[in-house]
mmCIF file of C-alpha atoms in Angstrom:
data_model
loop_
_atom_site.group_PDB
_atom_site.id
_atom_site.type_symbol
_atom_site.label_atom_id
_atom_site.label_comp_id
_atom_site.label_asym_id
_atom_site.label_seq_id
_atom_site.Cartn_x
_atom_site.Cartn_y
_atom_site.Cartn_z
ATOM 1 C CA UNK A 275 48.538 -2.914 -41.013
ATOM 2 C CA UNK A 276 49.531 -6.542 -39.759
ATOM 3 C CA UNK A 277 47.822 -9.399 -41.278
ATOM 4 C CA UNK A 278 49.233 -13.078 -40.498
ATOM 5 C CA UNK A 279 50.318 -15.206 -43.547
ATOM 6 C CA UNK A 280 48.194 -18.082 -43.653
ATOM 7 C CA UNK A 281 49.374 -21.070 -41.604
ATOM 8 C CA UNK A 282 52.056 -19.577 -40.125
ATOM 9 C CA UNK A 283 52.599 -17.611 -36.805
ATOM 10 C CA UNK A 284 54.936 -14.747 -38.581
ATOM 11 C CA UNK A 285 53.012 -11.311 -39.696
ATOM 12 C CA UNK A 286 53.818 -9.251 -42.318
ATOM 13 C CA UNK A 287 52.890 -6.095 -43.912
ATOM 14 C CA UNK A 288 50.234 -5.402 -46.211
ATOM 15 C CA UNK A 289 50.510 -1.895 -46.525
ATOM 16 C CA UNK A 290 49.177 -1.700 -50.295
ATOM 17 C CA UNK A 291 45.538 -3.088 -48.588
ATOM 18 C CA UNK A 292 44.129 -0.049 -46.748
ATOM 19 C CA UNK A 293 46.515 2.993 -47.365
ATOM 20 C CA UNK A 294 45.503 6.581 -46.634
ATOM 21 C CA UNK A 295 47.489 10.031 -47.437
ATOM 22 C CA UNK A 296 47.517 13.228 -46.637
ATOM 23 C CA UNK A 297 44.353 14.665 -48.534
ATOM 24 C CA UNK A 298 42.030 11.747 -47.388
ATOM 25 C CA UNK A 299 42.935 12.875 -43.828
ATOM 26 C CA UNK A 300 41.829 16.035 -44.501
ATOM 27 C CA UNK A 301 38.864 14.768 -45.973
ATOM 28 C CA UNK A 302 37.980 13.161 -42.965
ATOM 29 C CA UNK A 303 38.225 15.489 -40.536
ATOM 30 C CA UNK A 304 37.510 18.274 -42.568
ATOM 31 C CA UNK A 305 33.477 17.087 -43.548
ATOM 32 C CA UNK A 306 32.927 15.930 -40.353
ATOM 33 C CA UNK A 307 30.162 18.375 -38.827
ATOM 34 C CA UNK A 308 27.423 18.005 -35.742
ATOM 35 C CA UNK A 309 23.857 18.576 -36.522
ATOM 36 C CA UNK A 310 21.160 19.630 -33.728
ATOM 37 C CA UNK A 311 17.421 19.901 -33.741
ATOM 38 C CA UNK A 312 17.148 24.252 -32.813
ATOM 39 C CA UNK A 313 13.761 23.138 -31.661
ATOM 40 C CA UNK A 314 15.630 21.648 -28.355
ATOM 41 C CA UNK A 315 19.386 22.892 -28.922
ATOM 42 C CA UNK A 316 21.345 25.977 -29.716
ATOM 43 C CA UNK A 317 24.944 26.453 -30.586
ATOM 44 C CA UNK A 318 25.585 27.790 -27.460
ATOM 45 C CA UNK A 319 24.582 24.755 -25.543
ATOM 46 C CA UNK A 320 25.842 22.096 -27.542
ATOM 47 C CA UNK A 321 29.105 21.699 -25.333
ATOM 48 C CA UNK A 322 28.410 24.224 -22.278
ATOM 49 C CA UNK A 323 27.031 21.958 -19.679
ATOM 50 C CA UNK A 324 24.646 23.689 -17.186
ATOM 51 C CA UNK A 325 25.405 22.549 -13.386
ATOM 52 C CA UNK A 326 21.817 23.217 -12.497
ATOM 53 C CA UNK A 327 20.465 21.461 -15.010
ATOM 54 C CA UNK A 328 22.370 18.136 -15.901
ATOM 55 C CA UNK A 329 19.137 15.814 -16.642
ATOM 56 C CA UNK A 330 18.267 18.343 -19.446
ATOM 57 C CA UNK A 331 21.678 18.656 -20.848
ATOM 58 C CA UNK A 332 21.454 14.809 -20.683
ATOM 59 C CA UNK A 333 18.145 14.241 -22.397
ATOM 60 C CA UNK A 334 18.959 16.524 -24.920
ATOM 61 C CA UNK A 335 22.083 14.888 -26.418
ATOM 62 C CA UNK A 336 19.531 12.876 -27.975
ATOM 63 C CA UNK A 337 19.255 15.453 -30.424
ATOM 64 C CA UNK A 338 22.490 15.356 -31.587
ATOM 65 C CA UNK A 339 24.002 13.458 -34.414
ATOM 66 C CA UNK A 340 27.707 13.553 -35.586
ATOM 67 C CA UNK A 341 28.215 12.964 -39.277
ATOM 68 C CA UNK A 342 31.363 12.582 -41.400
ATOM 69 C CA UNK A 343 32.958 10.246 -44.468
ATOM 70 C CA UNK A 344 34.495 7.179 -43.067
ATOM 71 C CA UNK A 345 36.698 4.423 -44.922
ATOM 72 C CA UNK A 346 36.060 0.914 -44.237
ATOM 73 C CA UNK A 347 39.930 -0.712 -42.663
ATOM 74 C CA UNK A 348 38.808 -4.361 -41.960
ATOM 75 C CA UNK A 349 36.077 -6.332 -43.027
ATOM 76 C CA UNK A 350 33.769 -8.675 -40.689
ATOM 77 C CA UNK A 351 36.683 -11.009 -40.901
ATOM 78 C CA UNK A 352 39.018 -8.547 -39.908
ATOM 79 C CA UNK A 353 40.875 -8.811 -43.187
ATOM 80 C CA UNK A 354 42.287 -5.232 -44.603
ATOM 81 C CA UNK A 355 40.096 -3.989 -47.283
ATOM 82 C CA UNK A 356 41.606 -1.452 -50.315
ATOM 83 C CA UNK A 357 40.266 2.252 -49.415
ATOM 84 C CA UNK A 358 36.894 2.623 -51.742
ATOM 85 C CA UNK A 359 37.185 5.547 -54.360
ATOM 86 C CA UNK A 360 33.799 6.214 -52.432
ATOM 87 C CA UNK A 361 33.450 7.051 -48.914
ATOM 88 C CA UNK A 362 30.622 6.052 -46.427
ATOM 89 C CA UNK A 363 28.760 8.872 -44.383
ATOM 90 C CA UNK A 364 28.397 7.533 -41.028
ATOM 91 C CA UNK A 365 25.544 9.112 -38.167
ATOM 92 C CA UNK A 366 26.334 9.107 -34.881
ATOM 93 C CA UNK A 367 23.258 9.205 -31.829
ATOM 94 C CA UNK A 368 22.340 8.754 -28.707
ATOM 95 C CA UNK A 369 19.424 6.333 -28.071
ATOM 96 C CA UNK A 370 17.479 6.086 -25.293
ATOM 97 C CA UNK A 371 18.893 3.872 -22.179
ATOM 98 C CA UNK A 372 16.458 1.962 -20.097
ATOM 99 C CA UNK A 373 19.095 -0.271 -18.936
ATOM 100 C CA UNK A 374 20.997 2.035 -16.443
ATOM 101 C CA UNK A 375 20.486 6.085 -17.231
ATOM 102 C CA UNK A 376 18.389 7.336 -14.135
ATOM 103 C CA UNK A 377 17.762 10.327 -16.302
ATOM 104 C CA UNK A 378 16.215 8.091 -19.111
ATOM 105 C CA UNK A 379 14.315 5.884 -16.870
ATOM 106 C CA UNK A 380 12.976 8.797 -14.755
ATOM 107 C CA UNK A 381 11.930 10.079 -18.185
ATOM 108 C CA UNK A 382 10.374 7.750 -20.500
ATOM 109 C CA UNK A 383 9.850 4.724 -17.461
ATOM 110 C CA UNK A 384 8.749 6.832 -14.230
ATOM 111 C CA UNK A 385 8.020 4.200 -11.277
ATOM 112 C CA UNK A 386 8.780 1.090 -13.922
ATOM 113 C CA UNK A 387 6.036 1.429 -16.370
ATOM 114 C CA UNK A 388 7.144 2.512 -20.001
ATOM 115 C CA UNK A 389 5.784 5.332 -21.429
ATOM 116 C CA UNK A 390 5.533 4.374 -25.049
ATOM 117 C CA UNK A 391 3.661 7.243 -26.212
ATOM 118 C CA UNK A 392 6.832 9.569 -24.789
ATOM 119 C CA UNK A 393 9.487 6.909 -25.786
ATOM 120 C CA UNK A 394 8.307 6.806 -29.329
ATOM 121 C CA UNK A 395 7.821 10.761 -30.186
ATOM 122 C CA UNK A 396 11.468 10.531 -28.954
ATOM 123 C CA UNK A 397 12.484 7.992 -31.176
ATOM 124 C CA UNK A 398 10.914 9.403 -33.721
ATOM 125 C CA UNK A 399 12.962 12.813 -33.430
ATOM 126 C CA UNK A 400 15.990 11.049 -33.081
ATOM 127 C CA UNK A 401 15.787 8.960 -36.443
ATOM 128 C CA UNK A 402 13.925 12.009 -38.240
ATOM 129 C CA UNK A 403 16.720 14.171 -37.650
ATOM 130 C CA UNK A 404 19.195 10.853 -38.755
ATOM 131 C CA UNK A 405 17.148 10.658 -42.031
ATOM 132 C CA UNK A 406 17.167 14.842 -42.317
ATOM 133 C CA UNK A 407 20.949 14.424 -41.918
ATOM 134 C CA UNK A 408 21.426 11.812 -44.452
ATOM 135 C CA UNK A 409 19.094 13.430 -46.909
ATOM 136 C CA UNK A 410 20.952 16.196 -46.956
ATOM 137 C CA UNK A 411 24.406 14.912 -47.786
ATOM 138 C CA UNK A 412 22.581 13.270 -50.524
ATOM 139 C CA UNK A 413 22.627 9.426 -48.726
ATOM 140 C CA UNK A 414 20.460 7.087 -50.864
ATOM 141 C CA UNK A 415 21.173 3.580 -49.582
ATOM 142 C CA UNK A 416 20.963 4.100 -45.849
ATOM 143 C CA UNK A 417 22.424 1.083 -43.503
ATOM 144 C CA UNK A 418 20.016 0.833 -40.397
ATOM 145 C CA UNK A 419 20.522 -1.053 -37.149
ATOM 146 C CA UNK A 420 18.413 -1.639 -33.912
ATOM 147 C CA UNK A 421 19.772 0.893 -32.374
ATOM 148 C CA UNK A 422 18.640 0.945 -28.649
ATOM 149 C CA UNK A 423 17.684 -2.817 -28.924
ATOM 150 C CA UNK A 424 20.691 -4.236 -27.382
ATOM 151 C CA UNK A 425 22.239 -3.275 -24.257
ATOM 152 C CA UNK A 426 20.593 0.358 -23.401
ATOM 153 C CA UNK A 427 16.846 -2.120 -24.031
ATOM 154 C CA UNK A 428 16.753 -3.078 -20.143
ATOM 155 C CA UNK A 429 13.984 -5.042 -18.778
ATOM 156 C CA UNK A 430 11.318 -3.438 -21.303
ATOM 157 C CA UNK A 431 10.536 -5.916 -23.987
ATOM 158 C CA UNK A 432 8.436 -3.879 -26.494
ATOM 159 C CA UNK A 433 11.250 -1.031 -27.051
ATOM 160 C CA UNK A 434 12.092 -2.849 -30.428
ATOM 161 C CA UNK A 435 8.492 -2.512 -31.421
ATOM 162 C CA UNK A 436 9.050 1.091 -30.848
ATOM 163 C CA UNK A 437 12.061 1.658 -32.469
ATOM 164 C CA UNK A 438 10.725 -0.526 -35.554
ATOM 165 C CA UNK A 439 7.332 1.945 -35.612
ATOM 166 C CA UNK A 440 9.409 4.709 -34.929
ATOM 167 C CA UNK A 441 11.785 4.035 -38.391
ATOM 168 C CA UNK A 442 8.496 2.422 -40.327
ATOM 169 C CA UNK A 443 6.354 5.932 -39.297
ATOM 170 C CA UNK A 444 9.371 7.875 -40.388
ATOM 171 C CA UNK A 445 9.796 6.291 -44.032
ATOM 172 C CA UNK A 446 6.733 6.698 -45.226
ATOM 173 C CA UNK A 447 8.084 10.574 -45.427
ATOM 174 C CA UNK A 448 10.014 10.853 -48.826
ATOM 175 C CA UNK A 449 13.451 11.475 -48.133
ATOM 176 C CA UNK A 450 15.000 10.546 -51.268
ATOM 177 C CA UNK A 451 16.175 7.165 -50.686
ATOM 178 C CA UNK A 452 16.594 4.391 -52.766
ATOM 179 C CA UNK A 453 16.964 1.738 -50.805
ATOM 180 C CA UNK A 454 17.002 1.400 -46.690
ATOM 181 C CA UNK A 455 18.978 -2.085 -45.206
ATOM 182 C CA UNK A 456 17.843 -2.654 -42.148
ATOM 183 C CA UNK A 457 20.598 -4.863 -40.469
ATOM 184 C CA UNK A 458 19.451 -7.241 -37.504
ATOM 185 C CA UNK A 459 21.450 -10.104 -36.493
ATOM 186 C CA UNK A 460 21.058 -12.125 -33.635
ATOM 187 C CA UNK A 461 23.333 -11.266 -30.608
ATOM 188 C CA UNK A 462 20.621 -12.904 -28.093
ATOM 189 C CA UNK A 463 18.346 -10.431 -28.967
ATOM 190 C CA UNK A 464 15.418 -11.262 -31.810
ATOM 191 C CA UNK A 465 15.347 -8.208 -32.629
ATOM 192 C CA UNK A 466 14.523 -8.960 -36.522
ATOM 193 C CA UNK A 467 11.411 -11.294 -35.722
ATOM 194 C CA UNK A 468 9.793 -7.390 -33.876
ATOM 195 C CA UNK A 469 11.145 -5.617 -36.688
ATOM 196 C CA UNK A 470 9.431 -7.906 -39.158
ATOM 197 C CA UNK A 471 6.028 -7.887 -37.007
ATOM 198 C CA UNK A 472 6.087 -4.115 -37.261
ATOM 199 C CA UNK A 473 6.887 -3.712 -41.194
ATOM 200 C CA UNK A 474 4.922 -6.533 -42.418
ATOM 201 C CA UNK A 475 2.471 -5.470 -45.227
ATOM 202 C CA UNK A 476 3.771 -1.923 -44.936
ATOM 203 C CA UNK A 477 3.846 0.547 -48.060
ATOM 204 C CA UNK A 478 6.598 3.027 -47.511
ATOM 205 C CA UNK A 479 8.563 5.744 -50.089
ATOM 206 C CA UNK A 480 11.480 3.485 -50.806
ATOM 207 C CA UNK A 481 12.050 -0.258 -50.694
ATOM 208 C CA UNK A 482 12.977 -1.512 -47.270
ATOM 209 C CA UNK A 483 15.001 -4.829 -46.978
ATOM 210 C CA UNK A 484 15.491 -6.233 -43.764
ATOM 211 C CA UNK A 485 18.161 -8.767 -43.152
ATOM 212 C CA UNK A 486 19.593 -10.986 -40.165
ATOM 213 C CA UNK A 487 22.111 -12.534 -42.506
ATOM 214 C CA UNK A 488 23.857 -9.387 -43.512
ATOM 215 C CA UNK A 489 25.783 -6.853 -41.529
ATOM 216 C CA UNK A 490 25.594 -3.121 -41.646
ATOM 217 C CA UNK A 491 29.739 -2.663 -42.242
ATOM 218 C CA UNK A 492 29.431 -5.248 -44.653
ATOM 219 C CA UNK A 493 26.227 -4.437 -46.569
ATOM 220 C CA UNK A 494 27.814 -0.496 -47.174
ATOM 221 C CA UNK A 495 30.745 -1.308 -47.948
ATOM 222 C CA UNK A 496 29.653 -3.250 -51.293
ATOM 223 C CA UNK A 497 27.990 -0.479 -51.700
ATOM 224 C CA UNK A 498 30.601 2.052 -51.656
ATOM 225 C CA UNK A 499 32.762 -0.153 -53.847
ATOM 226 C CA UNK A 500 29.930 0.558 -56.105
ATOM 227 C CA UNK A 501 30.556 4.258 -56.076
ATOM 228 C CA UNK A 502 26.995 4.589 -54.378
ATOM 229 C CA UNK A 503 26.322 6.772 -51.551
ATOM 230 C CA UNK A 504 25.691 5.119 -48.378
ATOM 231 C CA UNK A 505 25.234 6.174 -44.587
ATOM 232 C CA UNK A 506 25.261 3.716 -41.860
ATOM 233 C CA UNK A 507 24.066 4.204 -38.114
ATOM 234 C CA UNK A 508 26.433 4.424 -34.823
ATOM 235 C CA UNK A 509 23.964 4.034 -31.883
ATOM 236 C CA UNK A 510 26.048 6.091 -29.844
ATOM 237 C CA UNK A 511 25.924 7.091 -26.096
ATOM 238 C CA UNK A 512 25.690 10.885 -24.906
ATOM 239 C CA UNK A 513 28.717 11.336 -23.431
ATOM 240 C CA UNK A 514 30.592 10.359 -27.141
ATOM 241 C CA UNK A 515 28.102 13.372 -28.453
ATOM 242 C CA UNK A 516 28.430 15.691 -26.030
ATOM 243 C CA UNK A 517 32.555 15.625 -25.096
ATOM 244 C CA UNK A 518 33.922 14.399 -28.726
ATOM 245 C CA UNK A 519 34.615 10.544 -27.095
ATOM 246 C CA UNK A 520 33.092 9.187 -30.510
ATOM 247 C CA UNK A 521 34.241 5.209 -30.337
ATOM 248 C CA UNK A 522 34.153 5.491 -26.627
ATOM 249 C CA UNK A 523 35.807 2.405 -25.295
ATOM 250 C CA UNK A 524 37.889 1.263 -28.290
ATOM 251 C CA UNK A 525 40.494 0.791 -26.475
ATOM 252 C CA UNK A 526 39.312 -1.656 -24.149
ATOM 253 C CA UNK A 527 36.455 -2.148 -21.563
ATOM 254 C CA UNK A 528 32.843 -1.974 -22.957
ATOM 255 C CA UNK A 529 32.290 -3.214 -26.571
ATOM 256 C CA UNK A 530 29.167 -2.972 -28.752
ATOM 257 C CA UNK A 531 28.606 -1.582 -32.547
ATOM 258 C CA UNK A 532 30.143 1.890 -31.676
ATOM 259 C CA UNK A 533 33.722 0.062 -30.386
ATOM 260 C CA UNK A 534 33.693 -2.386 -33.125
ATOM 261 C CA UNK A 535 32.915 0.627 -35.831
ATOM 262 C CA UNK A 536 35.968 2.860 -34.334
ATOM 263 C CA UNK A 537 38.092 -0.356 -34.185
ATOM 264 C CA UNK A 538 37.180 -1.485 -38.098
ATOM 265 C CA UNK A 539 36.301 1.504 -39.914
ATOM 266 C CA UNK A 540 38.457 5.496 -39.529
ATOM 267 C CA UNK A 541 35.408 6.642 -37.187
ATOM 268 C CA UNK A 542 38.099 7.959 -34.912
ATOM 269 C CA UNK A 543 38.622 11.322 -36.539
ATOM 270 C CA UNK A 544 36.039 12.172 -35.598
ATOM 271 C CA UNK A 545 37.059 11.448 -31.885
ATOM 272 C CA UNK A 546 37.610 15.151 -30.267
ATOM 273 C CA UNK A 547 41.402 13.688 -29.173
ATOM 274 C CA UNK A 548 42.208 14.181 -33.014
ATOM 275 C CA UNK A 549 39.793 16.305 -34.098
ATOM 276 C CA UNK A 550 39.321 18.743 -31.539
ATOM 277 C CA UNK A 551 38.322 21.857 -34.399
ATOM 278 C CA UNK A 552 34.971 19.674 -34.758
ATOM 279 C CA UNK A 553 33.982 20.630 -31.459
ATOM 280 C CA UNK A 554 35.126 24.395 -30.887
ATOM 281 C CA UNK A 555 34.501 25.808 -34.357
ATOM 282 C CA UNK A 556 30.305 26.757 -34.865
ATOM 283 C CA UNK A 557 31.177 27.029 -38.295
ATOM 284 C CA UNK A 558 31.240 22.849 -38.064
ATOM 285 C CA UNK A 559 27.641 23.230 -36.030
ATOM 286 C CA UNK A 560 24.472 22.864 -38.220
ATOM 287 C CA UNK A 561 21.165 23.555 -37.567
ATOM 288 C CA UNK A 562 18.435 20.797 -38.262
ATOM 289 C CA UNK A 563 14.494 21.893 -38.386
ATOM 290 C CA UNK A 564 12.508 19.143 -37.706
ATOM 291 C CA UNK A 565 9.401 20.798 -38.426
ATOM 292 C CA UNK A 566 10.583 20.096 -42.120
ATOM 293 C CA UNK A 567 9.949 16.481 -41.298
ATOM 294 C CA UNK A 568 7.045 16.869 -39.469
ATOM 295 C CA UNK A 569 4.962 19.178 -42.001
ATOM 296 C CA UNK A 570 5.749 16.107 -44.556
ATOM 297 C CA UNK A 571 2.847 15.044 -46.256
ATOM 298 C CA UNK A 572 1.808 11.487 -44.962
ATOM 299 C CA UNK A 573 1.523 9.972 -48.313
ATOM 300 C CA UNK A 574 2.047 5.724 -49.052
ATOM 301 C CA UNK A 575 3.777 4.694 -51.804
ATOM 302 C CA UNK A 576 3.050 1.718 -53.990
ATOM 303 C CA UNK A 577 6.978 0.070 -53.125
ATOM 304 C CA UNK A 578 6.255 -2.888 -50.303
ATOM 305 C CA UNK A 579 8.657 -4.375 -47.962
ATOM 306 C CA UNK A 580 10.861 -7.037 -48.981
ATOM 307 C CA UNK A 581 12.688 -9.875 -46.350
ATOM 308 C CA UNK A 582 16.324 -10.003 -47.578
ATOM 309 C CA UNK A 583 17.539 -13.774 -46.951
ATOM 310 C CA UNK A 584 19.967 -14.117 -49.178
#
């Protein structure tokens, strides 16, 4: 990798910064795997589009998430980083787009008017089955974003209420966590004011820090230099999910978290261009029972929210 010597216009190497071999490769692509709720999905349909019936096969990428170990390359600075001795799991999803998916609209805002009671059971499923995912790789310090909150949000100003009750419903299930970072910074979107509104005074399983300071990449990353297990979220986009484009546009064109995670972290193997066994081999596919979730005792815990400002 390239990094220009400070105050000059020449480059040189730093190849001793961010240096991966053979085995880490196959690390990568090897324990990356595709999870799907059987309640909606089977094996079989994962990657066999139906011409009949496109808005299902649509609405149910949703319940889809890729997960595999990642490396953090560049930091928020875009300075190399050293390869941790401890990877980060990272979850790739759909959200829900009420910007410009006629399927999603038609779905969850039919004639204009949201449908929050539809929107959030949706929601719900989607982070449940992120949460079932992470809990069983053993994550304990999931990294959380507003997924759905930025660009696929469209006209419908409660949707991060919705996502927020969606996440806060959701935790006060046990799922072994330690510690959840929700990461909301300010792109034009206050999203962490709505998150706030929705946690405040709430009594979940595990502590919950929510931060605008702080990002995602960042906040895992100490933590994997820590040797502690972290996951972070890639609000994704269904046609990543269902055809193996995971990064989508990192080349160019479109950019939001997904882009910027492909361009700074190794998220590309798991793109289907260099891991194409991810995607043909069932023996990568695995089954997710959200009943499991749902059947969860509704039980508070005594740990409270805290506001991370630091």
């Amino acid at each position: 990798y390239q990094r220009r010597v400070h105050g000059s216009n020449n480059f040189r190497y730093n190849i001793e910064l961010f240096t991966i071999d053979y085995e880490d490769i196959i690390n990568l692509t090897r324990n990356a795997k595709i999870n799907y709720l059987t309640h909606y999905l089977s094996a079989q349909s994962l990657f066999q589009p139906q011409a009949h019936n496109q808005r299902e096969y649509y609405l149910k990428s949703k319940f889809i998430v890729i997960s595999g170990p990642i490396y953090i390359i560049f930091d928020n600075n875009l300075v190399p980083c050293r390869k941790t001795d401890t990877s980060i799991q990272c979850y790739s999803v759909p959200g829900i787009n009420f910007a410009y998916s006629e399927e999603d609209k038609d779905e969850y805002a039919p004639l204009g008017v949201l449908n929050e009671k539809a929107a959030l059971e949706t929601m719900k499923l989607i982070m449940g089955n992120v949460f079932r995912c992470m809990a069983n790789d053993n994550i304990k310090y999931p990294c959380l974003n507003a997924i759905g909150c930025g660009a696929f949000k469209g006209h419908f100003t409660q949707v991060p209420l919705l996502w927020a009750r969606a996440m806060k419903e959701l935790l006060y299930f046990d799922f072994g966590f330690e510690c959840v970072y929700i990461c909301l910074p300010n792109f034009g979107d206050n999203n962490y004011d709505m998150f706030c509104h929705e946690f405040k005074d709430s009594k979940l399983k595990c502590t919950t820090i929510l931060t605008k300071e702080k990002s995602m990449i960042g906040i895992a990353h100490t933590l994997s230099k820590r040797n502690l297990r972290a996951g972070i979220l890639n609000p994704s986009d269904w046609e990543a999910v269902r055809n193996g484009h995971i990064g989508m546009y990192w080349d160019g064109g479109h950019i939001a978290l997904e882009e910027i995670l492909a361009m700074q972290t190794t998220l590309l193997f798991q793109h289907k261009g260099i891991n194409p066994e991810l995607y043909c081999n069932p023996l990568r596919w695995w089954p997710i029972d959200i009943s499991a979730i749902l059947s969860l005792t509704n039980k508070k815990s005594s740990l409270t929210l805290y506001e991370f400002y630091e």
